[in-house]
XYZ file of N, CA, C and O in Angstrom:
700
model
N -15.164 24.421 15.733
C -16.493 24.596 15.172
C -16.503 25.915 14.378
O -16.079 26.939 14.882
N -16.987 25.895 13.141
C -17.002 27.123 12.355
C -18.001 28.131 12.903
O -19.041 27.768 13.439
N -17.651 29.404 12.759
C -18.522 30.476 13.225
C -18.116 31.773 12.541
O -16.930 32.030 12.343
N -19.104 32.600 12.228
C -18.818 33.909 11.646
C -18.072 34.797 12.629
O -17.388 35.734 12.231
N -18.189 34.485 13.912
C -17.531 35.283 14.946
C -16.111 34.794 15.262
O -15.403 35.423 16.030
N -15.686 33.689 14.653
C -14.365 33.125 14.950
C -13.253 34.004 14.389
O -13.453 34.776 13.450
N -12.063 33.858 14.967
C -10.891 34.583 14.497
C -10.538 34.148 13.078
O -10.548 32.970 12.746
N -10.234 35.116 12.208
C -9.825 34.814 10.835
C -8.387 34.328 10.841
O -7.504 34.962 11.397
N -8.156 33.154 10.195
C -6.818 32.574 10.159
C -6.011 33.037 8.952
O -4.794 33.098 8.998
N -6.702 33.306 7.833
C -6.022 33.716 6.601
C -7.037 34.374 5.688
O -8.239 34.149 5.808
N -6.541 35.189 4.768
C -7.388 35.787 3.730
C -7.082 35.082 2.419
O -5.916 34.924 2.045
N -8.118 34.641 1.740
C -7.970 33.951 0.460
C -8.328 34.942 -0.637
O -9.440 35.462 -0.674
N -7.384 35.227 -1.513
C -7.629 36.209 -2.569
C -8.521 35.614 -3.655
O -8.596 34.390 -3.836
N -9.229 36.494 -4.381
C -10.077 36.055 -5.483
C -9.274 35.234 -6.479
O -8.155 35.596 -6.833
N -9.846 34.106 -6.886
C -9.207 33.254 -7.879
C -8.208 32.269 -7.319
O -7.700 31.419 -8.041
N -7.891 32.381 -6.011
C -6.938 31.456 -5.399
C -7.566 30.070 -5.284
O -8.775 29.929 -5.136
N -6.740 29.045 -5.354
C -7.207 27.674 -5.208
C -7.039 27.228 -3.767
O -6.010 27.476 -3.147
N -8.070 26.587 -3.235
C -8.010 25.990 -1.906
C -8.338 24.509 -2.048
O -9.089 24.122 -2.940
N -7.746 23.688 -1.200
C -8.100 22.268 -1.148
C -9.306 22.132 -0.247
O -9.248 22.518 0.930
N -10.401 21.605 -0.765
C -11.587 21.373 0.044
C -11.456 19.981 0.652
O -11.523 18.982 -0.044
N -11.242 19.938 1.964
C -11.045 18.674 2.662
C -12.373 18.030 3.029
O -12.488 16.811 3.066
N -13.356 18.837 3.331
C -14.674 18.333 3.684
C -15.704 19.396 3.316
O -15.750 20.452 3.925
N -16.527 19.113 2.315
C -17.526 20.095 1.917
C -18.780 20.030 2.779
O -19.074 19.010 3.392
N -19.498 21.124 2.837
C -20.875 21.177 3.335
C -21.082 20.744 4.774
O -21.908 19.907 5.068
N -20.344 21.350 5.701
C -20.663 21.230 7.122
C -21.729 22.281 7.392
O -21.539 23.464 7.100
N -22.862 21.875 7.909
C -23.964 22.804 8.180
C -23.977 23.097 9.679
O -24.110 22.183 10.493
N -23.857 24.391 10.035
C -23.845 24.734 11.455
C -25.263 24.820 12.008
O -26.248 24.579 11.287
N -25.388 25.152 13.292
C -26.694 25.196 13.961
C -27.640 26.226 13.365
O -28.854 26.139 13.552
N -27.098 27.215 12.666
C -27.927 28.244 12.056
C -28.237 27.954 10.597
O -28.796 28.785 9.894
N -27.813 26.771 10.103
C -28.088 26.374 8.725
C -27.114 26.927 7.702
O -27.354 26.839 6.504
N -25.987 27.499 8.165
C -24.991 28.062 7.265
C -24.040 26.947 6.827
O -23.588 26.148 7.650
N -23.742 26.877 5.517
C -22.853 25.841 4.981
C -21.407 26.316 5.020
O -21.086 27.413 4.561
N -20.526 25.479 5.549
C -19.104 25.738 5.647
C -18.361 24.601 4.964
O -18.851 23.484 4.885
N -17.153 24.859 4.511
C -16.265 23.816 4.015
C -14.977 23.861 4.822
O -14.495 24.932 5.186
N -14.444 22.682 5.121
C -13.169 22.557 5.807
C -12.108 22.568 4.721
O -12.138 21.727 3.823
N -11.186 23.542 4.742
C -10.264 23.749 3.625
C -8.821 23.868 4.095
O -8.552 24.130 5.268
N -7.921 23.684 3.131
C -6.495 23.953 3.352
C -6.092 24.999 2.322
O -6.355 24.855 1.131
N -5.446 26.056 2.781
C -4.938 27.117 1.912
C -3.521 27.405 2.366
O -3.302 27.888 3.481
N -2.559 27.047 1.529
C -1.167 27.159 1.947
C -0.939 26.249 3.137
O -1.303 25.088 3.124
N -0.419 26.779 4.215
C -0.192 25.991 5.418
C -1.301 26.095 6.441
O -1.161 25.624 7.557
N -2.419 26.727 6.088
C -3.504 26.953 7.037
C -4.656 26.006 6.734
O -5.068 25.851 5.579
N -5.188 25.376 7.782
C -6.362 24.520 7.656
C -7.439 25.104 8.539
O -7.205 25.417 9.706
N -8.647 25.277 7.974
C -9.752 25.827 8.747
C -11.032 25.814 7.933
O -11.103 25.219 6.858
N -12.060 26.468 8.434
C -13.359 26.522 7.782
C -13.516 27.822 7.000
O -12.981 28.862 7.382
N -14.272 27.747 5.919
C -14.669 28.930 5.166
C -16.106 28.746 4.719
O -16.595 27.614 4.609
N -16.792 29.844 4.479
C -18.160 29.735 3.968
C -18.145 28.981 2.644
O -17.276 29.211 1.800
N -19.086 28.081 2.449
C -19.120 27.252 1.248
C -19.573 28.034 0.029
O -19.071 27.820 -1.066
N -20.490 28.939 0.197
C -21.015 29.658 -0.963
C -19.910 30.395 -1.696
O -19.015 30.970 -1.098
N -19.953 30.327 -3.014
C -18.973 31.018 -3.831
C -17.770 30.183 -4.192
O -16.911 30.622 -4.931
N -17.674 28.968 -3.688
C -16.549 28.095 -3.996
C -17.011 26.917 -4.835
O -18.097 26.398 -4.648
N -16.164 26.511 -5.752
C -16.444 25.307 -6.505
C -15.924 24.117 -5.723
O -15.003 24.231 -4.929
N -16.527 22.961 -5.961
C -16.106 21.761 -5.261
C -14.669 21.424 -5.606
O -14.274 21.467 -6.759
N -13.886 21.090 -4.602
C -12.481 20.727 -4.807
C -12.279 19.235 -4.734
O -13.222 18.457 -4.694
N -11.037 18.834 -4.702
C -10.675 17.428 -4.651
C -10.209 17.063 -3.252
O -9.803 17.917 -2.477
N -10.256 15.763 -2.926
C -9.656 15.264 -1.697
C -8.162 15.495 -1.803
O -7.633 15.672 -2.885
N -7.460 15.429 -0.687
C -6.010 15.603 -0.763
C -5.358 14.660 -1.769
O -4.456 15.040 -2.468
N -5.786 13.422 -1.812
C -5.405 12.503 -2.873
C -6.645 11.708 -3.202
O -7.584 11.641 -2.417
N -6.683 11.124 -4.341
C -7.859 10.377 -4.751
C -7.721 8.929 -4.319
O -6.728 8.285 -4.651
N -8.688 8.388 -3.589
C -8.598 6.984 -3.210
C -8.520 6.106 -4.447
O -9.188 6.365 -5.442
N -7.698 5.072 -4.376
C -7.519 4.215 -5.540
C -8.619 3.179 -5.639
O -8.658 2.425 -6.596
N -9.497 3.144 -4.669
C -10.563 2.159 -4.725
C -11.888 2.800 -4.349
O -11.936 3.810 -3.657
N -12.947 2.183 -4.824
C -14.281 2.647 -4.433
C -14.484 2.471 -2.940
O -15.150 3.281 -2.303
N -13.914 1.406 -2.370
C -14.047 1.174 -0.933
C -13.400 2.305 -0.140
O -13.974 2.792 0.840
N -12.210 2.747 -0.552
C -11.550 3.854 0.134
C -12.376 5.121 0.076
O -12.505 5.841 1.067
N -12.944 5.411 -1.078
C -13.793 6.598 -1.211
C -15.042 6.475 -0.345
O -15.458 7.433 0.295
N -15.641 5.283 -0.297
C -16.832 5.073 0.522
C -16.521 5.284 2.000
O -17.329 5.872 2.740
N -15.348 4.836 2.439
C -14.947 5.024 3.837
C -14.797 6.511 4.138
O -15.314 7.012 5.142
N -14.116 7.242 3.283
C -13.930 8.677 3.496
C -15.278 9.401 3.484
O -15.560 10.226 4.351
N -16.113 9.096 2.504
C -17.430 9.741 2.434
C -18.239 9.489 3.694
O -18.856 10.407 4.252
N -18.260 8.230 4.160
C -19.015 7.902 5.368
C -18.419 8.596 6.588
O -19.154 9.140 7.420
N -17.094 8.605 6.699
C -16.447 9.255 7.844
C -16.791 10.741 7.895
O -17.071 11.287 8.966
N -16.798 11.404 6.748
C -17.057 12.845 6.716
C -18.492 13.202 7.094
O -18.759 14.330 7.474
N -19.406 12.256 7.005
C -20.778 12.571 7.429
C -20.854 12.763 8.941
O -21.853 13.281 9.434
N -19.815 12.361 9.663
C -19.821 12.448 11.124
C -18.947 13.573 11.670
O -18.787 13.682 12.892
N -18.373 14.415 10.808
C -17.553 15.529 11.294
C -18.352 16.375 12.273
O -19.519 16.688 12.040
N -17.720 16.743 13.366
C -18.357 17.610 14.350
C -19.099 16.871 15.448
O -19.523 17.486 16.419
N -19.290 15.556 15.327
C -19.959 14.803 16.392
C -19.042 14.804 17.619
O -17.827 14.617 17.496
N -19.600 14.982 18.814
C -18.753 15.091 20.000
C -18.014 13.800 20.341
O -18.479 12.701 20.043
N -16.867 13.987 20.994
C -16.100 12.867 21.527
C -16.748 12.428 22.837
O -17.050 13.254 23.698
N -16.968 11.114 22.980
C -17.483 10.537 24.216
C -16.657 9.291 24.514
O -16.586 8.382 23.672
N -16.019 9.239 25.679
C -15.223 8.069 26.051
C -16.122 6.843 26.024
O -17.172 6.819 26.653
N -15.751 5.833 25.255
C -16.545 4.616 25.132
C -17.718 4.754 24.168
O -18.477 3.803 23.977
N -17.875 5.925 23.542
C -19.012 6.172 22.662
C -18.906 5.422 21.339
O -17.835 5.335 20.749
N -20.040 4.897 20.890
C -20.028 4.136 19.638
C -21.304 4.343 18.832
O -21.782 3.428 18.180
N -21.847 5.551 18.900
C -23.000 5.883 18.061
C -22.981 7.379 17.770
O -22.188 8.117 18.347
N -23.831 7.851 16.856
C -23.772 9.263 16.449
C -24.078 10.288 17.541
O -23.948 11.480 17.306
N -24.445 9.837 18.751
C -24.566 10.783 19.858
C -23.192 11.160 20.403
O -23.044 12.165 21.077
N -22.179 10.336 20.125
C -20.812 10.596 20.553
C -19.948 9.375 20.316
O -20.385 8.243 20.536
N -18.708 9.597 19.827
C -17.782 8.515 19.515
C -16.480 8.678 20.271
O -16.026 9.801 20.483
N -15.852 7.543 20.628
C -14.429 7.567 20.903
C -13.753 7.106 19.612
O -14.435 6.870 18.607
N -12.432 7.012 19.599
C -11.756 6.749 18.324
C -12.143 5.410 17.707
O -12.482 5.339 16.525
N -12.129 4.325 18.485
C -12.469 3.024 17.896
C -13.967 2.880 17.679
O -14.400 2.144 16.789
N -14.765 3.593 18.457
C -16.212 3.599 18.212
C -16.534 4.252 16.873
O -17.434 3.816 16.148
N -15.782 5.299 16.545
C -15.956 5.988 15.264
C -15.589 5.073 14.099
O -16.358 4.926 13.148
N -14.409 4.436 14.170
C -14.010 3.559 13.061
C -14.950 2.369 12.953
O -15.307 1.943 11.861
N -15.379 1.822 14.104
C -16.333 0.706 14.087
C -17.631 1.137 13.420
O -18.169 0.422 12.571
N -18.183 2.295 13.807
C -19.463 2.740 13.262
C -19.383 2.918 11.748
O -20.236 2.446 11.006
N -18.339 3.608 11.286
C -18.197 3.846 9.845
C -18.096 2.521 9.094
O -18.800 2.292 8.106
N -17.236 1.622 9.572
C -17.017 0.368 8.845
C -18.182 -0.609 8.994
O -18.583 -1.246 8.018
N -18.755 -0.733 10.194
C -19.792 -1.740 10.435
C -21.203 -1.227 10.190
O -21.977 -1.861 9.476
N -21.533 -0.093 10.787
C -22.909 0.406 10.688
C -23.164 1.152 9.378
O -24.187 0.941 8.737
N -22.232 2.028 8.986
C -22.425 2.779 7.744
C -22.197 1.909 6.514
O -22.924 2.025 5.528
N -21.173 1.042 6.554
C -20.768 0.322 5.339
C -20.971 -1.189 5.392
O -20.801 -1.864 4.375
N -21.325 -1.733 6.557
C -21.664 -3.148 6.650
C -20.501 -4.124 6.642
O -20.690 -5.303 6.348
N -19.277 -3.690 7.004
C -18.126 -4.591 6.994
C -18.061 -5.526 8.199
O -17.356 -6.524 8.168
N -18.735 -5.220 9.288
C -18.781 -6.124 10.428
C -17.469 -6.309 11.158
O -17.106 -7.428 11.495
N -16.749 -5.221 11.430
C -15.502 -5.325 12.195
C -15.827 -5.285 13.695
O -16.881 -4.792 14.091
N -14.926 -5.787 14.546
C -15.140 -5.726 15.999
C -15.183 -4.278 16.500
O -14.604 -3.375 15.896
N -15.842 -4.067 17.637
C -15.972 -2.729 18.216
C -14.657 -2.249 18.832
O -14.296 -1.088 18.702
N -13.945 -3.104 19.528
C -12.731 -2.688 20.228
C -11.549 -2.575 19.267
O -11.423 -3.339 18.320
N -10.664 -1.615 19.526
C -9.529 -1.353 18.646
C -8.652 -2.595 18.448
O -8.203 -2.855 17.332
N -8.411 -3.357 19.506
C -7.564 -4.547 19.371
C -8.174 -5.522 18.374
O -7.467 -6.134 17.571
N -9.487 -5.701 18.413
C -10.164 -6.573 17.462
C -10.122 -6.020 16.051
O -9.962 -6.771 15.076
N -10.248 -4.707 15.925
C -10.167 -4.083 14.602
C -8.787 -4.310 13.997
O -8.668 -4.591 12.807
N -7.749 -4.222 14.817
C -6.385 -4.416 14.311
C -6.182 -5.816 13.753
O -5.403 -6.014 12.836
N -6.892 -6.785 14.305
C -6.697 -8.167 13.866
C -7.490 -8.506 12.603
O -7.332 -9.602 12.064
N -8.330 -7.596 12.120
C -9.163 -7.915 10.951
C -8.608 -7.362 9.653
O -9.180 -7.584 8.607
N -7.533 -6.643 9.696
C -7.011 -6.024 8.486
C -5.770 -6.697 7.968
O -5.376 -7.779 8.410
N -5.175 -6.037 7.024
C -3.953 -6.500 6.396
C -2.918 -5.391 6.579
O -3.203 -4.230 6.297
N -1.718 -5.700 7.091
C -0.724 -4.646 7.302
C -0.375 -3.919 5.997
O -0.284 -4.535 4.938
N -0.209 -2.613 6.114
C 0.174 -1.765 4.989
C 1.331 -0.896 5.455
O 1.247 -0.289 6.523
N 2.394 -0.826 4.686
C 3.516 0.021 5.082
C 3.123 1.498 4.940
O 2.205 1.838 4.190
N 3.808 2.327 5.643
C 3.539 3.771 5.581
C 3.606 4.272 4.142
O 2.793 5.075 3.709
N 4.568 3.779 3.367
C 4.734 4.215 1.973
C 3.572 3.797 1.086
O 3.336 4.406 0.048
N 2.844 2.772 1.492
C 1.745 2.254 0.673
C 0.366 2.672 1.159
O -0.646 2.182 0.652
N 0.299 3.555 2.157
C -1.003 4.003 2.649
C -1.808 4.653 1.526
O -1.262 5.406 0.715
N -3.097 4.360 1.512
C -4.009 4.971 0.552
C -5.192 5.549 1.312
O -5.556 5.054 2.382
N -5.813 6.595 0.769
C -6.990 7.153 1.419
C -8.042 6.077 1.690
O -8.322 5.236 0.847
N -8.561 6.108 2.916
C -9.533 5.125 3.364
C -8.915 4.044 4.232
O -9.639 3.329 4.934
N -7.571 3.912 4.225
C -6.926 2.917 5.084
C -7.112 3.308 6.546
O -7.128 4.492 6.902
N -7.230 2.291 7.401
C -7.309 2.515 8.839
C -5.883 2.647 9.365
O -5.026 1.832 9.031
N -5.624 3.691 10.162
C -4.294 3.906 10.730
C -4.383 3.874 12.247
O -5.353 4.345 12.836
N -3.357 3.284 12.860
C -3.273 3.153 14.307
C -2.062 3.930 14.810
O -1.052 4.008 14.132
N -2.173 4.460 16.030
C -1.114 5.257 16.631
C -0.787 4.680 17.997
O -1.665 4.146 18.672
N 0.469 4.837 18.405
C 0.843 4.342 19.727
C 1.290 5.483 20.618
O 1.697 6.545 20.149
N 1.170 5.224 21.925
C 1.650 6.134 22.970
C 1.010 7.516 22.897
O 1.664 8.514 23.156
N -0.282 7.586 22.568
C -0.952 8.889 22.509
C -1.406 9.350 23.885
O -1.230 10.496 24.232
N -2.009 8.480 24.652
C -2.400 8.827 26.022
C -2.043 7.699 26.986
O -2.161 7.866 28.196
N -1.634 6.571 26.432
C -1.136 5.452 27.232
C -0.131 4.686 26.381
O -0.065 4.887 25.169
N 0.656 3.820 27.025
C 1.668 3.052 26.297
C 1.000 2.060 25.366
O -0.055 1.527 25.661
N 1.618 1.852 24.216
C 1.109 0.896 23.237
C 0.162 1.554 22.248
O -0.014 2.776 22.234
N -0.454 0.745 21.421
C -1.391 1.261 20.428
C -2.590 1.833 21.165
O -3.217 1.161 21.985
N -2.902 3.112 20.897
C -3.912 3.798 21.711
C -4.816 4.750 20.933
O -5.619 5.447 21.544
N -4.715 4.783 19.614
C -5.573 5.681 18.840
C -5.731 5.121 17.434
O -4.850 4.423 16.924
N -6.862 5.438 16.783
C -7.166 4.917 15.453
C -7.967 5.959 14.674
O -8.698 6.755 15.251
N -7.795 5.960 13.363
C -8.551 6.846 12.478
C -8.429 6.345 11.052
O -7.914 5.253 10.800
N -8.918 7.143 10.100
C -8.862 6.805 8.679
C -7.900 7.752 7.966
O -7.984 8.975 8.134
N -7.010 7.196 7.163
C -6.045 7.995 6.401
C -6.757 8.678 5.232
O -7.567 8.072 4.531
N -6.452 9.975 5.026
C -7.049 10.748 3.938
C -6.080 11.009 2.796
O -6.495 11.323 1.695
N -4.793 10.907 3.052
C -3.771 11.280 2.076
C -3.072 12.539 2.542
O -3.569 13.260 3.410
N -1.892 12.810 1.983
C -1.118 14.015 2.318
C -0.868 14.181 3.811
O -0.828 15.296 4.319
N -0.724 13.077 4.544
C -0.461 13.155 5.977
C -1.655 13.539 6.812
O -1.514 13.828 7.998
N -2.847 13.548 6.245
C -4.059 13.900 6.982
C -4.844 12.644 7.320
O -4.825 11.664 6.572
N -5.552 12.687 8.430
C -6.437 11.597 8.798
C -7.658 12.184 9.485
O -7.659 13.332 9.924
N -8.734 11.407 9.534
C -9.943 11.815 10.226
C -10.142 10.842 11.373
O -9.942 9.631 11.224
N -10.489 11.386 12.546
C -10.605 10.543 13.736
C -11.480 11.244 14.768
O -11.799 12.416 14.642
N -11.829 10.472 15.807
C -12.481 11.056 16.979
C -11.371 11.465 17.928
O -10.640 10.616 18.428
N -11.219 12.761 18.127
C -10.247 13.250 19.099
C -10.999 13.721 20.321
O -12.202 13.584 20.402
N -10.316 14.328 21.254
C -10.871 14.567 22.570
C -11.971 15.618 22.629
O -12.487 15.882 23.682
N -12.361 16.183 21.489
C -13.460 17.135 21.468
C -14.557 16.655 20.538
O -15.724 16.608 20.895
N -14.190 16.271 19.298
C -15.179 15.884 18.297
C -14.483 15.161 17.157
O -13.268 15.004 17.156
N -15.280 14.727 16.170
C -14.715 14.118 14.977
C -14.030 15.236 14.185
O -14.650 16.246 13.863
N -12.737 15.059 13.893
C -11.950 16.119 13.261
C -11.059 15.550 12.161
O -10.809 14.353 12.101
N -10.582 16.441 11.325
C -9.511 16.128 10.389
C -8.242 16.673 11.016
O -8.226 17.798 11.509
N -7.195 15.885 11.023
C -5.962 16.315 11.681
C -4.766 15.942 10.837
O -4.827 15.047 10.014
N -3.684 16.664 11.028
C -2.410 16.285 10.433
C -1.661 15.536 11.519
O -1.644 15.947 12.667
N -1.068 14.408 11.168
C -0.481 13.599 12.203
C 0.915 13.142 11.914
O 1.335 13.071 10.767
N 1.622 12.851 12.966
C 2.899 12.176 12.867
C 2.599 10.714 13.165
O 2.126 10.372 14.243
N 2.817 9.857 12.179
C 2.534 8.442 12.383
C 3.677 7.846 13.166
O 4.829 7.947 12.774
N 3.350 7.240 14.280
C 4.392 6.845 15.217
C 4.663 5.349 15.249
O 5.515 4.916 15.997
N 3.978 4.566 14.482
C 4.342 3.156 14.378
C 4.596 2.838 12.924
O 4.088 3.511 12.034
N 5.370 1.821 12.666
C 5.832 1.561 11.311
C 4.795 1.046 10.361
O 4.819 1.361 9.192
N 3.889 0.230 10.835
C 2.906 -0.351 9.925
C 1.501 -0.051 10.400
O 1.253 0.111 11.583
N 0.604 0.005 9.458
C -0.803 0.291 9.726
C -1.638 -0.807 9.108
O -1.169 -1.564 8.286
N -2.871 -0.882 9.498
C -3.782 -1.890 8.943
C -4.853 -1.185 8.151
O -5.228 -0.090 8.455
């Protein structure tokens, strides 16, 4: 969670370019933050004074962009086991909400059902907005899901809140 009292991870010099991964996170005090990448560091910075940046890669479809935009509206929502609404999400509850409630695609709530509604995509062909599945994260087999952002980044409900993370994809194909 961004905070003026948090430890500084890096100093960004005047005129330096940062990748804005998620603009305009508003904290409890009404302060606007952006989730950014600068060199090898990913973290929050105050939004004021920065121009809008680009996603890590540009989705090749309007649908991919719509998925990313909808997913980013939920950044910071707490993780809740079995959660499937904006009071708290688990990983498949988050993907279900974005696809079904935000965008009207009508996918099943459970991850196994979501996996059966897509079309396999090889790792090399992943595009921003694609749904990605992971195996052996906390139990054997497919056990986690999120949305691919590009550049090895994905957004998902992890064990604290909705976050952007860099991941090692552990299964060969995604849906």
